[in-house]
Coordinates of C-alpha atoms (C1' of nucleotides) in Angstrom, one line a residue:
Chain A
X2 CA -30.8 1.9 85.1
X3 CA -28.4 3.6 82.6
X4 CA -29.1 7.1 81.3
X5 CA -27.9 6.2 77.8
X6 CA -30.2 6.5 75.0
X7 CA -30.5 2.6 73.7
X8 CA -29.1 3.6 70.4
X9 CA -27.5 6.4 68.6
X10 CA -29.1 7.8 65.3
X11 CA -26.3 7.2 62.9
X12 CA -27.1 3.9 63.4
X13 CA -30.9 4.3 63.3
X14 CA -31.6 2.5 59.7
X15 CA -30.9 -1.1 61.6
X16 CA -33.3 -0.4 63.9
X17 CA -36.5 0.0 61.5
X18 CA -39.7 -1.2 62.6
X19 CA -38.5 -1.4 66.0
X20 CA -38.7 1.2 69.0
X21 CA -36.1 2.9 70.3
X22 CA -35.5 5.3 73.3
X23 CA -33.2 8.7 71.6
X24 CA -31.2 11.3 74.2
X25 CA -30.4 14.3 72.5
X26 CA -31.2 18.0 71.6
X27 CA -33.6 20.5 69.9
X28 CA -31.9 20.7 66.6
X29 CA -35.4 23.0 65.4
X30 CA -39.4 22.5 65.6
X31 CA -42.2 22.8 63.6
X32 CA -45.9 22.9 64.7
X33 CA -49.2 22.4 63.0
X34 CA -52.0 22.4 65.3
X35 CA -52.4 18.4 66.2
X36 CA -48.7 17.5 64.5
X37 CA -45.2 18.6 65.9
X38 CA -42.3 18.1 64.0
X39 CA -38.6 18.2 66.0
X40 CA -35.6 17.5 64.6
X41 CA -33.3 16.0 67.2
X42 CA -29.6 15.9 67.0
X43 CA -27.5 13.6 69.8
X44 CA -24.1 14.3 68.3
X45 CA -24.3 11.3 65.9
X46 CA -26.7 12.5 63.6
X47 CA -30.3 14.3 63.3
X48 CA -33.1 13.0 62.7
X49 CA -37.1 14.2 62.5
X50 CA -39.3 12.8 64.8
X51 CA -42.8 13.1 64.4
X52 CA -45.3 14.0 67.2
X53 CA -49.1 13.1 66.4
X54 CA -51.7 14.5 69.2
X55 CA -53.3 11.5 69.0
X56 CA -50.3 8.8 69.6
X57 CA -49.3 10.6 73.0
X58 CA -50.3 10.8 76.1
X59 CA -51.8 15.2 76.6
X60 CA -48.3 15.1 79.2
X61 CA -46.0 14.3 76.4
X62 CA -47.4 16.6 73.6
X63 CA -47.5 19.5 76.1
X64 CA -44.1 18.4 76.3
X65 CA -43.2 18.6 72.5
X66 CA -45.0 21.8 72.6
X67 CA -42.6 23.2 75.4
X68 CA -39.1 22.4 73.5
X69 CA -37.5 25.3 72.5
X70 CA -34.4 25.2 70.3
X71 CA -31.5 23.3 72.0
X72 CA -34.3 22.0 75.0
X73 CA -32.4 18.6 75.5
X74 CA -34.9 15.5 76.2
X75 CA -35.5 11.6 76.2
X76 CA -37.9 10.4 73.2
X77 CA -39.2 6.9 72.6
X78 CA -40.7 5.8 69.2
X79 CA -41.1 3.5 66.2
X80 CA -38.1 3.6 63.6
X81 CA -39.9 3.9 60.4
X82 CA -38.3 4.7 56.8
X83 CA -40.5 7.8 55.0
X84 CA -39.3 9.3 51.5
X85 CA -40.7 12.5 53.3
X86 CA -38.1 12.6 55.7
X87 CA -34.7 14.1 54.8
X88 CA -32.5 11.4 56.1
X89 CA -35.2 8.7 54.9
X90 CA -36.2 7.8 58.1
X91 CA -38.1 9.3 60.9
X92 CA -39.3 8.4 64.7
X93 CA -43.5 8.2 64.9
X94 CA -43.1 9.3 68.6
X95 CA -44.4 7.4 71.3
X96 CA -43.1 9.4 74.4
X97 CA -41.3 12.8 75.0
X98 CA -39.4 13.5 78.0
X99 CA -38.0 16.3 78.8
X100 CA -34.5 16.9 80.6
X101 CA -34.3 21.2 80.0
X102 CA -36.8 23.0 78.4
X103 CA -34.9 26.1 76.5
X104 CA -36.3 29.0 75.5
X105 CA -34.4 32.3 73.7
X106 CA -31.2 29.9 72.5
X107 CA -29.7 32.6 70.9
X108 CA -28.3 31.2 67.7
X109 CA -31.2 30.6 65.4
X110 CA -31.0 29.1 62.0
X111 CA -31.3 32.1 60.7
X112 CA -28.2 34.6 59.6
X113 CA -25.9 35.6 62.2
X114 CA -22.2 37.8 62.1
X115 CA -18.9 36.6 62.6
X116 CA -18.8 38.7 65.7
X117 CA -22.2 37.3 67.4
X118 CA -21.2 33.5 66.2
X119 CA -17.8 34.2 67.6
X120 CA -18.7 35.6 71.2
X121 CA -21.1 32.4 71.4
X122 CA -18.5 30.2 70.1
X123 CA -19.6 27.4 73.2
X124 CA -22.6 27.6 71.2
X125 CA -22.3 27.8 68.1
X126 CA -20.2 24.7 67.8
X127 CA -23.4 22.7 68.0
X128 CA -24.1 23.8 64.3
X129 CA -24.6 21.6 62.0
X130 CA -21.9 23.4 59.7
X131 CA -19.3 23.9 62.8
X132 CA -20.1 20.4 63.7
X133 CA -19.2 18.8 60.0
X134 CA -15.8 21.2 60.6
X135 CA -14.6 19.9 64.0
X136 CA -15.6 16.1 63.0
X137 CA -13.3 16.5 59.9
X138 CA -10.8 18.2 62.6
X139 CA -10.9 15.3 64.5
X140 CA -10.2 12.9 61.4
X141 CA -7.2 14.7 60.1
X142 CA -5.6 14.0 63.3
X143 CA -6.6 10.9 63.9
X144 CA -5.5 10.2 60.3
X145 CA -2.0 11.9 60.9
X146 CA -1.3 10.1 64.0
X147 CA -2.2 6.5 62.4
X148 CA -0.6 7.5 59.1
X149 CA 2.8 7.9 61.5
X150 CA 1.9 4.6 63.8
X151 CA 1.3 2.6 61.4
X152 CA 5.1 3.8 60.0
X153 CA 6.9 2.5 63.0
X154 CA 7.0 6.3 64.3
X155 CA 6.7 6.9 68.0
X156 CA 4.8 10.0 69.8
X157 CA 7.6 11.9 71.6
X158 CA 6.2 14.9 73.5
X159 CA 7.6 18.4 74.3
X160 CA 7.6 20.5 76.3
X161 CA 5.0 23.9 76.4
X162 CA 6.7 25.9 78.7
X163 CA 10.7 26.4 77.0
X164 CA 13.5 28.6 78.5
X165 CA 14.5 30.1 75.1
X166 CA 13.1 30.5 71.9
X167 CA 13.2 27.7 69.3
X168 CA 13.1 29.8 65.9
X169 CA 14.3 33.4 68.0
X170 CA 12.9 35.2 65.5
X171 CA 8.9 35.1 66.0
X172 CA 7.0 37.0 69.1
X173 CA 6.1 34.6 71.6
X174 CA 3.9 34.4 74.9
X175 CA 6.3 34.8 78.1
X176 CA 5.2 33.9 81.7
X177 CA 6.8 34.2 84.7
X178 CA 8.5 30.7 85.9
X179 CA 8.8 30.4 89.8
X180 CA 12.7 31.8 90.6
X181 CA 14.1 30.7 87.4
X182 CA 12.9 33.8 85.3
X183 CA 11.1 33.8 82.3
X184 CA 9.7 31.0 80.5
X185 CA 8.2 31.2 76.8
X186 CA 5.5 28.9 75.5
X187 CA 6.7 26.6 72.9
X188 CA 6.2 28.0 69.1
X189 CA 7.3 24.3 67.9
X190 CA 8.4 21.2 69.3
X191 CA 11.0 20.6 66.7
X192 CA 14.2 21.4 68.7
X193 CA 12.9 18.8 71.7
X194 CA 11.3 16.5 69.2
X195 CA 15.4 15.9 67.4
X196 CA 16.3 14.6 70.9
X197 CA 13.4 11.9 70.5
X198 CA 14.7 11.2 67.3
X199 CA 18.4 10.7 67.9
X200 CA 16.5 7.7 70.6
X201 CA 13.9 6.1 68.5
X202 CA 14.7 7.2 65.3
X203 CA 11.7 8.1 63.8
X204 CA 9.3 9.9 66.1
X205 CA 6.6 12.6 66.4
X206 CA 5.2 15.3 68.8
X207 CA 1.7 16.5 68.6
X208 CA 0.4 19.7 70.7
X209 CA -0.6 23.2 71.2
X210 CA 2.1 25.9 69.7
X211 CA 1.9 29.3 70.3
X212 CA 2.8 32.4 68.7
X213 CA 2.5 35.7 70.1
X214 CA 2.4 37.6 66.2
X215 CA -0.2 40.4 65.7
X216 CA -1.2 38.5 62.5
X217 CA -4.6 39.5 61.7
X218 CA -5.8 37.5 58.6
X219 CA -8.1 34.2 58.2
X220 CA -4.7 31.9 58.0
X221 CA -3.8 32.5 61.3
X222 CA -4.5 32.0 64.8
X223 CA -1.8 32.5 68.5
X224 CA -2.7 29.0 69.5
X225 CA -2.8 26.2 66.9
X226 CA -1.6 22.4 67.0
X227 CA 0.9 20.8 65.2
X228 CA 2.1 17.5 64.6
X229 CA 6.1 17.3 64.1
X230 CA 7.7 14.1 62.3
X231 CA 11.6 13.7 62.7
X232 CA 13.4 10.9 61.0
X233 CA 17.0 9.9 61.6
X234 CA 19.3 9.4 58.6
X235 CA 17.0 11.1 56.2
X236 CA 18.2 13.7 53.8
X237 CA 15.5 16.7 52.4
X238 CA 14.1 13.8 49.5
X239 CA 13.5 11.4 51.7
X240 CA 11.4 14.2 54.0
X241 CA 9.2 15.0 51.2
X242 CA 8.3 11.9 49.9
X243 CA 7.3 11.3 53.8
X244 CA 5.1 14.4 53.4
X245 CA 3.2 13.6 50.0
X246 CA 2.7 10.3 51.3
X247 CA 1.1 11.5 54.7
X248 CA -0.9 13.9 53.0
X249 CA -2.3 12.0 50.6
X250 CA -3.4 9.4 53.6
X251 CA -4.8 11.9 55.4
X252 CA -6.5 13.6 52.4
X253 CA -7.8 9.8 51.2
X254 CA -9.3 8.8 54.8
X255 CA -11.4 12.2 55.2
X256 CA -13.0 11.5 51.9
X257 CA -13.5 8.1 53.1
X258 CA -15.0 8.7 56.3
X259 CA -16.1 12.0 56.2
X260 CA -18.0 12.0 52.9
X261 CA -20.8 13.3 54.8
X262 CA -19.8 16.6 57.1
X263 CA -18.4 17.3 53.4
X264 CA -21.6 17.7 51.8
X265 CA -22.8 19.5 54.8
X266 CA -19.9 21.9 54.3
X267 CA -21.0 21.7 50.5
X268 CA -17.1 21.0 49.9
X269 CA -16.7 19.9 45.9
X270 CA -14.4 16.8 46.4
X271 CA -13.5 16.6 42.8
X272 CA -9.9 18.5 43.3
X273 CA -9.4 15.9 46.6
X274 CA -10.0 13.0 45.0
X275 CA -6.7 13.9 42.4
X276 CA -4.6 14.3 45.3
X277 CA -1.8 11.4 45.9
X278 CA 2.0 11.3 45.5
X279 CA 4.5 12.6 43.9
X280 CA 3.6 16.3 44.3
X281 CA 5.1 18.7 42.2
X282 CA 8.2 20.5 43.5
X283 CA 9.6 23.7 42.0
X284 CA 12.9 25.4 43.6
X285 CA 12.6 29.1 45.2
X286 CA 14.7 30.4 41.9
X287 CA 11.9 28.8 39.7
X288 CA 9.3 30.2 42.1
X289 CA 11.2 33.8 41.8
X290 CA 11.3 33.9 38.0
X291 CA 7.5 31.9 37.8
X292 CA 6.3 35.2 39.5
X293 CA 8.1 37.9 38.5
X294 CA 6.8 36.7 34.9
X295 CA 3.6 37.0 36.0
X296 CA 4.2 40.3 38.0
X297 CA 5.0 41.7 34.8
X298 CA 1.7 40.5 32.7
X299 CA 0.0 42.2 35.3
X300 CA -1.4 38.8 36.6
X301 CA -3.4 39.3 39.8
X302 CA -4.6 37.4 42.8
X303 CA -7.5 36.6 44.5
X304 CA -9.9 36.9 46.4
X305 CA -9.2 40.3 46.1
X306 CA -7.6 40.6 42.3
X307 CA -4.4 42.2 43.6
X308 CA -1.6 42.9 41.3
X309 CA 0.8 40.0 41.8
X310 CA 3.6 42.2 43.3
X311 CA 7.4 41.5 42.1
X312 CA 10.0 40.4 44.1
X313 CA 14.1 40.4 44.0
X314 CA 16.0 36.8 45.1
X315 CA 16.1 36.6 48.6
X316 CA 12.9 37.8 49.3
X317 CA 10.6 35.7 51.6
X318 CA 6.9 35.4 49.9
X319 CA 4.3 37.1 50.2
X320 CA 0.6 35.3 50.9
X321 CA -0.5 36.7 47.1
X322 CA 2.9 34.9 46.0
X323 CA 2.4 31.6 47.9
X324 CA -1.6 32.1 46.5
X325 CA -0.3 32.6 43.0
X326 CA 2.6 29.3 42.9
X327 CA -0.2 27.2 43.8
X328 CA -3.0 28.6 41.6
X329 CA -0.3 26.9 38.6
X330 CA -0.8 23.2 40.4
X331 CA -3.5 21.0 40.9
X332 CA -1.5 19.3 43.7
X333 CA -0.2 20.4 47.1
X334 CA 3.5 22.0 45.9
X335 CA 7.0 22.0 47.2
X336 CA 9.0 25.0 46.8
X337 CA 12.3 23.9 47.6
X338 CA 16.1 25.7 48.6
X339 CA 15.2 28.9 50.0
X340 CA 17.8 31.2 50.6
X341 CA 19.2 30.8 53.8
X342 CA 18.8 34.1 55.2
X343 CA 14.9 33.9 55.1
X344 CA 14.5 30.8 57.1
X345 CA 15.4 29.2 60.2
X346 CA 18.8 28.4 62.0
X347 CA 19.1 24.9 62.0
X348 CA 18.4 24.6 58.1
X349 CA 21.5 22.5 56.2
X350 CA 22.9 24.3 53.4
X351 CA 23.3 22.7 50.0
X352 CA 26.5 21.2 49.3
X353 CA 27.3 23.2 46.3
X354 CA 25.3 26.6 47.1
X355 CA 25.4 27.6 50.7
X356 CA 23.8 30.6 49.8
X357 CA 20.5 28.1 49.8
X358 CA 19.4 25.6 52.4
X359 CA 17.3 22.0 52.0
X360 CA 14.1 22.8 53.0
X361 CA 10.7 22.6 51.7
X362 CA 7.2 24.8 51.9
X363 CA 4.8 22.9 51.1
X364 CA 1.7 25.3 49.8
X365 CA -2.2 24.0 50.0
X366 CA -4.3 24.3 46.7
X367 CA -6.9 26.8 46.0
X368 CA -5.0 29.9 48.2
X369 CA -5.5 27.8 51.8
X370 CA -1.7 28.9 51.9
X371 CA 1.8 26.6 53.5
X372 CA 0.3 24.1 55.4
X373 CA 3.9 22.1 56.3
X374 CA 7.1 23.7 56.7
X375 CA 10.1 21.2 56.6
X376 CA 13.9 20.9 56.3
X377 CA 16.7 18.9 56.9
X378 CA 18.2 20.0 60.3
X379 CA 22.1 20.8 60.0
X380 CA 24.2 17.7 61.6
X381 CA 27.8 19.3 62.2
X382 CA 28.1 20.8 65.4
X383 CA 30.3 23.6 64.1
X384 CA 28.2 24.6 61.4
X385 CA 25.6 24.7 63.8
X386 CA 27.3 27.0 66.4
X387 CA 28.4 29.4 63.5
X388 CA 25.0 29.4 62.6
X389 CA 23.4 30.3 66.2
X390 CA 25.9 33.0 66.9
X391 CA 25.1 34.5 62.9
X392 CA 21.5 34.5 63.9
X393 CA 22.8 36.5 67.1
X394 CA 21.8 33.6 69.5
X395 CA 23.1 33.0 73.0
X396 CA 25.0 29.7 72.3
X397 CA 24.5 28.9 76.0
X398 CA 21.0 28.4 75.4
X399 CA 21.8 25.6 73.1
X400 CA 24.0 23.8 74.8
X401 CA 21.8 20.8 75.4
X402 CA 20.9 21.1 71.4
X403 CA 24.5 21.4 70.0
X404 CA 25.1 17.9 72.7
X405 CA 22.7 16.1 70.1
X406 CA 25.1 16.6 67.4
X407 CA 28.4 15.9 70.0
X408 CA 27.2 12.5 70.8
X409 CA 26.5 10.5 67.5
X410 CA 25.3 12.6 65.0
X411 CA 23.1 11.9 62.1
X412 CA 21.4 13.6 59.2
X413 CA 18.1 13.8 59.7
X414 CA 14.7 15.7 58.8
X415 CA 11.7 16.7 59.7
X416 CA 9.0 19.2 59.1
X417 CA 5.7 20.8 61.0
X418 CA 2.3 20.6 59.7
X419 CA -0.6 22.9 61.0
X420 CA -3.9 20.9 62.0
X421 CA -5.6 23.9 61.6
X422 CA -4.5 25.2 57.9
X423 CA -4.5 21.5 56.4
X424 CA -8.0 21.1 57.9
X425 CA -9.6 24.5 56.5
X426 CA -8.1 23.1 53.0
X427 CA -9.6 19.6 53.2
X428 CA -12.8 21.1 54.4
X429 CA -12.7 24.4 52.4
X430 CA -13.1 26.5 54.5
X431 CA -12.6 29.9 54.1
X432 CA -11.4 31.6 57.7
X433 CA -9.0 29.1 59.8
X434 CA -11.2 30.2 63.5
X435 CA -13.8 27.8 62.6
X436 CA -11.4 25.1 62.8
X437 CA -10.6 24.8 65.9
X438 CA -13.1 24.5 69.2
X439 CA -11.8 27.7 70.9
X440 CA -10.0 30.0 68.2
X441 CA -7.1 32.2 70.1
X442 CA -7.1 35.1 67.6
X443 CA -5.0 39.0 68.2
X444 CA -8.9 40.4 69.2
X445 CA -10.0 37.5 71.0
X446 CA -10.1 35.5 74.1
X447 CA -13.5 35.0 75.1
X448 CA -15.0 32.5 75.5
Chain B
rU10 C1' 2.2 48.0 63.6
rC11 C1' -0.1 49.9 58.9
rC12 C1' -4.4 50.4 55.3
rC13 C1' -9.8 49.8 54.5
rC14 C1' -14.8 49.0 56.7
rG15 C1' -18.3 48.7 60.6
rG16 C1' -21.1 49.4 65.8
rU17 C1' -29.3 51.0 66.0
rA18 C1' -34.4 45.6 69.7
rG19 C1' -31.8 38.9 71.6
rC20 C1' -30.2 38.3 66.0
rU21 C1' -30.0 40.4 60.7
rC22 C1' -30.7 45.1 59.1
rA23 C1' -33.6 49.9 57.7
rA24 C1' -34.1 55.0 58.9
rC25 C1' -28.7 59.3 56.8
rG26 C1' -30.4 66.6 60.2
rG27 C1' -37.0 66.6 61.9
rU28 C1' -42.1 61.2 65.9
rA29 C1' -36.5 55.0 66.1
rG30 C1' -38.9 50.8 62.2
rA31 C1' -39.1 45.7 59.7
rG32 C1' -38.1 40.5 59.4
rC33 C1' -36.5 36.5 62.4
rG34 C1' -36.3 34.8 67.5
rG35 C1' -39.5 35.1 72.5
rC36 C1' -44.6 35.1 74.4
rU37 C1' -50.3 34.2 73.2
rG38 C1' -53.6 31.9 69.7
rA39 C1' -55.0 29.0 64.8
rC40 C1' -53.5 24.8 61.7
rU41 C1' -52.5 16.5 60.4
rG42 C1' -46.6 16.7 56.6
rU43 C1' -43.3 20.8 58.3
rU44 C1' -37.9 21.1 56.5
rA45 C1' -35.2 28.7 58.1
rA46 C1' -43.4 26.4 57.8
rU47 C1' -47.5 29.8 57.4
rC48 C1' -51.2 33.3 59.5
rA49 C1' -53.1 36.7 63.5
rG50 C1' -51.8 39.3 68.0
rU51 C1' -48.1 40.9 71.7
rA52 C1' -43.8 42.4 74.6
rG53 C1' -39.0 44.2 73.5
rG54 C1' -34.5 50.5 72.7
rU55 C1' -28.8 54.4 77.3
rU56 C1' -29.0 54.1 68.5
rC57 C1' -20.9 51.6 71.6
rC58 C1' -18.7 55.7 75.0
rA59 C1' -17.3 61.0 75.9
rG60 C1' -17.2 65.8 74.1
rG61 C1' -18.7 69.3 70.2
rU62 C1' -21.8 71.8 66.0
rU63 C1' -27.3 72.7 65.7
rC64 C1' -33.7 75.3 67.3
rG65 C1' -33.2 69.9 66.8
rA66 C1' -28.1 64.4 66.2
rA67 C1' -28.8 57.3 65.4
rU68 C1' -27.5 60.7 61.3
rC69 C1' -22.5 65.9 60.9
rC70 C1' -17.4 66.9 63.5
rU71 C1' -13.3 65.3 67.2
rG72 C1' -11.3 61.7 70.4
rG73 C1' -11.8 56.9 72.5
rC74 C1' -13.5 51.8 72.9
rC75 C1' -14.9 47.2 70.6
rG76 C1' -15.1 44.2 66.2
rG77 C1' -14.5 42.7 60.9
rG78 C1' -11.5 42.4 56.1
rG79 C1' -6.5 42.8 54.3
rA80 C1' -0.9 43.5 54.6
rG81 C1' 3.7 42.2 57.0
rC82 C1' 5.2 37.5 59.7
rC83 C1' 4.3 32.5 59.8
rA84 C1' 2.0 26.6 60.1

RNA sequence: UCCCCGGUAGCUCAACGGUAGAGCGGCUGACUGUUAAUCAGUAGGUUCCAGGUUCGAAUCCUGGCCGGGGAGCCA
């Protein structure tokens, strides 16, 4: 005979009138005297199910009475709808069974730190509130991924463990690798993922990426995921209108689907629901003279009302900068043609200014900061190998990147978006740990 | 790496130089409509660590450890 419960209670409303066997866990309990209250969760849902002395056997409500917080157990009752009940329905139980009685769980529904909640992280992400954050989690990938499927992309994985750094510039996590010395875990797929590309033409990776940066603020975390489109014979345009598009998709099917953990996360929708293409795009020299207007009228930035600080072309921004850019959109933003000297290697210069490159940041609403970083990858070998040794690259690292543009070259673009930062906008959340199962942060590593 | 803040019961906190406390959680009991129930009782302490000042230190000083918020860097 199967263990399963014979139904889950998301779908409890088609199962009114009717009895039903529930597996799940001691959300929290009430008693009064003859009547137990428990509000059971299986994963699905909650709902309350309602113990009268007089229904059960003495066994079972000796049972009820034992279930601590988190005690996990089998119940059988009648589905009934009551207007008392916070979902609108509840179970008039029949039978409790226990499976393991709990006592001293230690995360009660009352108020906990950030310290406490993160050491029982294993825990706490049985909350209902942690719960609502990973299910969204799950959604924005699975949204992502489809969004790209569905696009004629194909998944291309790459490698974790790389001989050389991608971007050289950022920390990153080094292991030892057999007799071959060092090896680095990957910090993005991107350089691996243009190899894909140059085969299928439009392709993605999706994985852990690593970076070893003492960064100690709620935007970012060692470990995070990212999913990495690459398209063949697209220029810096085409790659944003790729973005806004897959945004807004991913954007559109959370509301959809996940209308629910939002309310539990008491998200207000209303600036979501205006999110769809084109987003705005404003060039770094815009950017530049936007805030150094505003620099000047004293403007300042939250959340902690910070002067806007001023800054001199060639400058890479600031978070109070990137903060401040999107504060004057309603939309995700593009800031467009940095200055090559601030970004990455493989970044192609415009034609007619090679003093900026085609790339785009694209910068999250309501201060949740860039949540895709994108470009259009340089094509010419020998502007590429200029490029590497400018950067003070070994070029022998690169030899198998620089073959991708000896042997049929093409344009192409591509950019990087964080699960984790696109998710803590979507869900509004404020710190970026709660959205992901295990956060790897500078201070921690337990659990 | 830099700046700021913190560490007292399982948890959230109080006591701020003079007997270490409350609420929640646990345990025992009462209660037929609770939603973080309520009420009564009860157990529970190396006040982060090491020095120092003092008649006396959770409290003041020095150093360390561990966290939190922010900056830089980045997605």
């Amino acid at each position: 005979m199967s263990l399963l419960p014979s139904t889950y209670i998301e779908h409890i409303a088609g199962y009114e009138g009717q009895q039903v066997t529930l597996a799940g866990w001691v959300y929290n309990k009430t008693e009064k005297g003859k009547l137990i209250f428990i509000q059971l969760r299986d994963g699905t849902g909650t709902i309350q199910c309602v113990v009268f002395k007089k229904n059960v056997s003495e066994e079972a409500f000796k049972a009820a009475q034992s279930l601590g917080q988190e005690s996990s157990c089998y119940i059988d009752g009648m589905v009934r709808a009551d207007p008392r009940s916070p979902s609108g329905y509840e179970i008039d139980v029949r039978d409790v069974r226990p499976v393991s009685i709990t006592q001293d769980y230690p995360i009660t529904p009352k108020e906990h730190g950030i310290e406490f909640l993160m050491a029982h992280r294993h825990l706490w992400v049985r909350s209902s509130k942690q719960h609502a954050l990973l299910r969204i989690r799950h959604e924005v990938i699975a949204a992502a991924q489809e969004y790209l499927n569905n696009n004629g992309f194909v998944r291309f994985d790459t490698p974790i463990l790389t001989p050389v750094a991608a971007e050289g510039t950022t920390n990153l996590f080094a292991t030892q690798y057999f007799d071959l010395g060092m090896a680095y875990l990957a910090q993005t797929g991107q350089l691996y993922v243009e190899a894909g590309m140059m085969s299928f033409g439009k392709v993605y990776c999706f994985g852990p990426t690593f970076r070893a940066e003492k960064s100690k603020t709620r935007r970012h975390l060692t470990e995070f995921w990212m999913i990495e489109p690459e398209v063949a014979f697209a220029d810096q345009e085409d790659n944003m209108v790729l973005q806004e598009h897959f945004v807004s998709y991913i954007v559109k099917r959370v509301l959809e689907r996940r209308a629910e953990d939002l309310r539990t996360l008491e998200r207000d929708t209303t600036a979501l629901e205006k999110i769809a293409p084109p987003f705005p795009r404003i060039s770094y020299d815009e950017a530049i003279d936007l805030i150094n207007k505003a620099a000047a009228q004293g403007v300042t930035v939250p959340p902690e009302q910070h002067p806007l600080p001023p800054l001199e072309w060639g400058e890479d921004f600031g978070a109070p900068h990137e903060t401040y850019i999107a504060s004057l959109f309603e939309k995700p933003v593009f800031i467009v043609n940095y200055p090559a000297a601030v970004k990455a290697f493989y970044m192609q210069p415009v034609a007619d200014r090679p003093e900026v490159v085609h790339c785009a940041d694209l910068i999250a609403p309501e201060g949740y900061g860039e949540i895709i970083g994108g470009s259009q990858r340089i094509h010419d070998v020998e502007l590429l190998e200029q490029r590497l040794r400018e950067h003070g690259l070994n070029i022998e690292d690169y030899q198998w990147y620089l073959d991708l543009r000896r042997y049929g070259s093409v344009p192409h673009s591509g950019f990087g978006m964080g699960i984790e930062r696109c998710t803590a906008w979507i869900a509004g959340t404020r710190h970026i740990r709660e959205t992901i199962s295990f956060p790897r942060q500078l201070y921690r590593i337990y659990p």
